């Protein structure tokens, strides 16, 4: 049986549309959140106006889920720390950085009233010191942006790899190959679909394809790490 896991980063408001699809296909997922970037009220996605400046993905502003809506939006799914404000481990002292990682986890655990042992490295940046600090702080895993054909071969759960990005052109080939290993893990940002229906349709087809495969089951990242990597 193939365990299929997925995670989505940053807590953007395009996650609302994504979650509708996840519910439709009974899919599990982990959302990696940065509480310090969350406004009080949800800001919906939109395209930038002509002459407007700001951080965007090809001119598309993803929006953010507000703190008052976090439980309503993500309550049926696992959530994990992505640092307080997506802090880069290479840009600050280790003791300050680990506080950002732990503060985000504590905030989420208090808000959702459950354990949130997962972590995703902002920008995919990792250091040996930070790995040790994460482990000592009680995190179960730290997801990187590295891709491997067989993630069960990860020797350290603090540098957990995935199989591929959700828009990888070889997504289906990697999915089928993962049946030899027992785990298929994909990730991404929901804002990468922007508001293009064709991209959303491609994502929905992947979810439906997995759902209809009798040789696969949805699982959570922390569950697979505990069973397959340790």
mmCIF file with all atom_site columns, N, CA and C in Angstrom, residues 50-76:
data_model
loop_
_atom_site.group_PDB
_atom_site.id
_atom_site.type_symbol
_atom_site.label_atom_id
_atom_site.label_alt_id
_atom_site.label_comp_id
_atom_site.label_asym_id
_atom_site.label_entity_id
_atom_site.label_seq_id
_atom_site.pdbx_PDB_ins_code
_atom_site.Cartn_x
_atom_site.Cartn_y
_atom_site.Cartn_z
_atom_site.occupancy
_atom_site.B_iso_or_equiv
_atom_site.pdbx_formal_charge
_atom_site.auth_seq_id
_atom_site.auth_comp_id
_atom_site.auth_asym_id
_atom_site.auth_atom_id
_atom_site.pdbx_PDB_model_num
ATOM 1  N N  . UNK A 1 50 ? -1.854  47.823 -12.146 1.00 0.00 ? 50 UNK A N  1
ATOM 2  C CA . UNK A 1 50 ? -0.768  48.391 -12.950 1.00 0.00 ? 50 UNK A CA 1
ATOM 3  C C  . UNK A 1 50 ? -0.003  49.430 -12.137 1.00 0.00 ? 50 UNK A C  1
ATOM 4  N N  . UNK A 1 51 ? 1.313   49.281 -12.083 1.00 0.00 ? 51 UNK A N  1
ATOM 5  C CA . UNK A 1 51 ? 2.143   50.228 -11.342 1.00 0.00 ? 51 UNK A CA 1
ATOM 6  C C  . UNK A 1 51 ? 2.263   49.930 -9.869  1.00 0.00 ? 51 UNK A C  1
ATOM 7  N N  . UNK A 1 52 ? 1.543   48.929 -9.391  1.00 0.00 ? 52 UNK A N  1
ATOM 8  C CA . UNK A 1 52 ? 1.609   48.565 -7.972  1.00 0.00 ? 52 UNK A CA 1
ATOM 9  C C  . UNK A 1 52 ? 2.862   47.740 -7.712  1.00 0.00 ? 52 UNK A C  1
ATOM 10 N N  . UNK A 1 53 ? 3.461   47.935 -6.541  1.00 0.00 ? 53 UNK A N  1
ATOM 11 C CA . UNK A 1 53 ? 4.664   47.201 -6.174  1.00 0.00 ? 53 UNK A CA 1
ATOM 12 C C  . UNK A 1 53 ? 4.410   46.376 -4.913  1.00 0.00 ? 53 UNK A C  1
ATOM 13 N N  . UNK A 1 54 ? 5.167   45.308 -4.771  1.00 0.00 ? 54 UNK A N  1
ATOM 14 C CA . UNK A 1 54 ? 5.033   44.464 -3.581  1.00 0.00 ? 54 UNK A CA 1
ATOM 15 C C  . UNK A 1 54 ? 5.484   43.052 -3.886  1.00 0.00 ? 54 UNK A C  1
ATOM 16 N N  . UNK A 1 55 ? 5.516   42.221 -2.843  1.00 0.00 ? 55 UNK A N  1
ATOM 17 C CA . UNK A 1 55 ? 5.929   40.829 -2.985  1.00 0.00 ? 55 UNK A CA 1
ATOM 18 C C  . UNK A 1 55 ? 4.787   40.033 -3.611  1.00 0.00 ? 55 UNK A C  1
ATOM 19 N N  . UNK A 1 56 ? 5.042   39.445 -4.762  1.00 0.00 ? 56 UNK A N  1
ATOM 20 C CA . UNK A 1 56 ? 3.985   38.711 -5.459  1.00 0.00 ? 56 UNK A CA 1
ATOM 21 C C  . UNK A 1 56 ? 4.597   37.554 -6.229  1.00 0.00 ? 56 UNK A C  1
ATOM 22 N N  . UNK A 1 57 ? 3.750   36.676 -6.716  1.00 0.00 ? 57 UNK A N  1
ATOM 23 C CA . UNK A 1 57 ? 4.176   35.594 -7.591  1.00 0.00 ? 57 UNK A CA 1
ATOM 24 C C  . UNK A 1 57 ? 3.665   35.924 -8.981  1.00 0.00 ? 57 UNK A C  1
ATOM 25 N N  . UNK A 1 58 ? 4.557   36.442 -9.826  1.00 0.00 ? 58 UNK A N  1
ATOM 26 C CA . UNK A 1 58 ? 4.200   36.824 -11.191 1.00 0.00 ? 58 UNK A CA 1
ATOM 27 C C  . UNK A 1 58 ? 3.031   37.801 -11.230 1.00 0.00 ? 58 UNK A C  1
ATOM 28 N N  . UNK A 1 59 ? 3.018   38.707 -10.237 1.00 0.00 ? 59 UNK A N  1
ATOM 29 C CA . UNK A 1 59 ? 1.975   39.716 -10.175 1.00 0.00 ? 59 UNK A CA 1
ATOM 30 C C  . UNK A 1 59 ? 0.719   39.280 -9.455  1.00 0.00 ? 59 UNK A C  1
ATOM 31 N N  . UNK A 1 60 ? 0.705   38.063 -8.920  1.00 0.00 ? 60 UNK A N  1
ATOM 32 C CA . UNK A 1 60 ? -0.455  37.551 -8.198  1.00 0.00 ? 60 UNK A CA 1
ATOM 33 C C  . UNK A 1 60 ? -0.184  37.619 -6.705  1.00 0.00 ? 60 UNK A C  1
ATOM 34 N N  . UNK A 1 61 ? -1.065  38.299 -5.976  1.00 0.00 ? 61 UNK A N  1
ATOM 35 C CA . UNK A 1 61 ? -0.946  38.418 -4.522  1.00 0.00 ? 61 UNK A CA 1
ATOM 36 C C  . UNK A 1 61 ? -1.795  37.325 -3.884  1.00 0.00 ? 61 UNK A C  1
ATOM 37 N N  . UNK A 1 62 ? -1.136  36.464 -3.126  1.00 0.00 ? 62 UNK A N  1
ATOM 38 C CA . UNK A 1 62 ? -1.814  35.271 -2.616  1.00 0.00 ? 62 UNK A CA 1
ATOM 39 C C  . UNK A 1 62 ? -2.785  35.536 -1.479  1.00 0.00 ? 62 UNK A C  1
ATOM 40 N N  . UNK A 1 63 ? -2.617  36.669 -0.789  1.00 0.00 ? 63 UNK A N  1
ATOM 41 C CA . UNK A 1 63 ? -3.430  36.915 0.395   1.00 0.00 ? 63 UNK A CA 1
ATOM 42 C C  . UNK A 1 63 ? -2.970  36.055 1.558   1.00 0.00 ? 63 UNK A C  1
ATOM 43 N N  . UNK A 1 64 ? -3.560  36.270 2.729   1.00 0.00 ? 64 UNK A N  1
ATOM 44 C CA . UNK A 1 64 ? -3.201  35.510 3.929   1.00 0.00 ? 64 UNK A CA 1
ATOM 45 C C  . UNK A 1 64 ? -4.457  35.160 4.715   1.00 0.00 ? 64 UNK A C  1
ATOM 46 N N  . UNK A 1 65 ? -4.433  33.988 5.344   1.00 0.00 ? 65 UNK A N  1
ATOM 47 C CA . UNK A 1 65 ? -5.519  33.615 6.238   1.00 0.00 ? 65 UNK A CA 1
ATOM 48 C C  . UNK A 1 65 ? -5.333  34.376 7.548   1.00 0.00 ? 65 UNK A C  1
ATOM 49 N N  . UNK A 1 66 ? -6.382  35.041 8.011   1.00 0.00 ? 66 UNK A N  1
ATOM 50 C CA . UNK A 1 66 ? -6.315  35.813 9.246   1.00 0.00 ? 66 UNK A CA 1
ATOM 51 C C  . UNK A 1 66 ? -6.303  34.917 10.474  1.00 0.00 ? 66 UNK A C  1
ATOM 52 N N  . UNK A 1 67 ? -5.754  35.444 11.561  1.00 0.00 ? 67 UNK A N  1
ATOM 53 C CA . UNK A 1 67 ? -5.676  34.657 12.791  1.00 0.00 ? 67 UNK A CA 1
ATOM 54 C C  . UNK A 1 67 ? -7.050  34.220 13.273  1.00 0.00 ? 67 UNK A C  1
ATOM 55 N N  . UNK A 1 68 ? -8.046  35.057 13.070  1.00 0.00 ? 68 UNK A N  1
ATOM 56 C CA . UNK A 1 68 ? -9.387  34.702 13.543  1.00 0.00 ? 68 UNK A CA 1
ATOM 57 C C  . UNK A 1 68 ? -10.022 33.579 12.711  1.00 0.00 ? 68 UNK A C  1
ATOM 58 N N  . UNK A 1 69 ? -9.422  33.257 11.553  1.00 0.00 ? 69 UNK A N  1
ATOM 59 C CA . UNK A 1 69 ? -9.983  32.226 10.683  1.00 0.00 ? 69 UNK A CA 1
ATOM 60 C C  . UNK A 1 69 ? -9.133  30.973 10.599  1.00 0.00 ? 69 UNK A C  1
ATOM 61 N N  . UNK A 1 70 ? -7.983  30.943 11.280  1.00 0.00 ? 70 UNK A N  1
ATOM 62 C CA . UNK A 1 70 ? -7.065  29.811 11.140  1.00 0.00 ? 70 UNK A CA 1
ATOM 63 C C  . UNK A 1 70 ? -7.719  28.477 11.485  1.00 0.00 ? 70 UNK A C  1
ATOM 64 N N  . UNK A 1 71 ? -8.418  28.425 12.599  1.00 0.00 ? 71 UNK A N  1
ATOM 65 C CA . UNK A 1 71 ? -9.036  27.162 13.018  1.00 0.00 ? 71 UNK A CA 1
ATOM 66 C C  . UNK A 1 71 ? -10.160 26.766 12.064  1.00 0.00 ? 71 UNK A C  1
ATOM 67 N N  . UNK A 1 72 ? -10.956 27.735 11.638  1.00 0.00 ? 72 UNK A N  1
ATOM 68 C CA . UNK A 1 72 ? -12.055 27.431 10.726  1.00 0.00 ? 72 UNK A CA 1
ATOM 69 C C  . UNK A 1 72 ? -11.542 26.892 9.393   1.00 0.00 ? 72 UNK A C  1
ATOM 70 N N  . UNK A 1 73 ? -10.435 27.428 8.915   1.00 0.00 ? 73 UNK A N  1
ATOM 71 C CA . UNK A 1 73 ? -9.895  27.008 7.620   1.00 0.00 ? 73 UNK A CA 1
ATOM 72 C C  . UNK A 1 73 ? -9.112  25.708 7.731   1.00 0.00 ? 73 UNK A C  1
ATOM 73 N N  . UNK A 1 74 ? -8.224  25.613 8.725   1.00 0.00 ? 74 UNK A N  1
ATOM 74 C CA . UNK A 1 74 ? -7.287  24.483 8.808   1.00 0.00 ? 74 UNK A CA 1
ATOM 75 C C  . UNK A 1 74 ? -7.643  23.435 9.859   1.00 0.00 ? 74 UNK A C  1
ATOM 76 N N  . UNK A 1 75 ? -8.781  23.601 10.519  1.00 0.00 ? 75 UNK A N  1
ATOM 77 C CA . UNK A 1 75 ? -9.111  22.734 11.648  1.00 0.00 ? 75 UNK A CA 1
ATOM 78 C C  . UNK A 1 75 ? -9.191  21.259 11.338  1.00 0.00 ? 75 UNK A C  1
ATOM 79 N N  . UNK A 1 76 ? -9.479  20.877 10.093  1.00 0.00 ? 76 UNK A N  1
ATOM 80 C CA . UNK A 1 76 ? -9.593  19.464 9.730   1.00 0.00 ? 76 UNK A CA 1
ATOM 81 C C  . UNK A 1 76 ? -8.271  18.861 9.274   1.00 0.00 ? 76 UNK A C  1
#
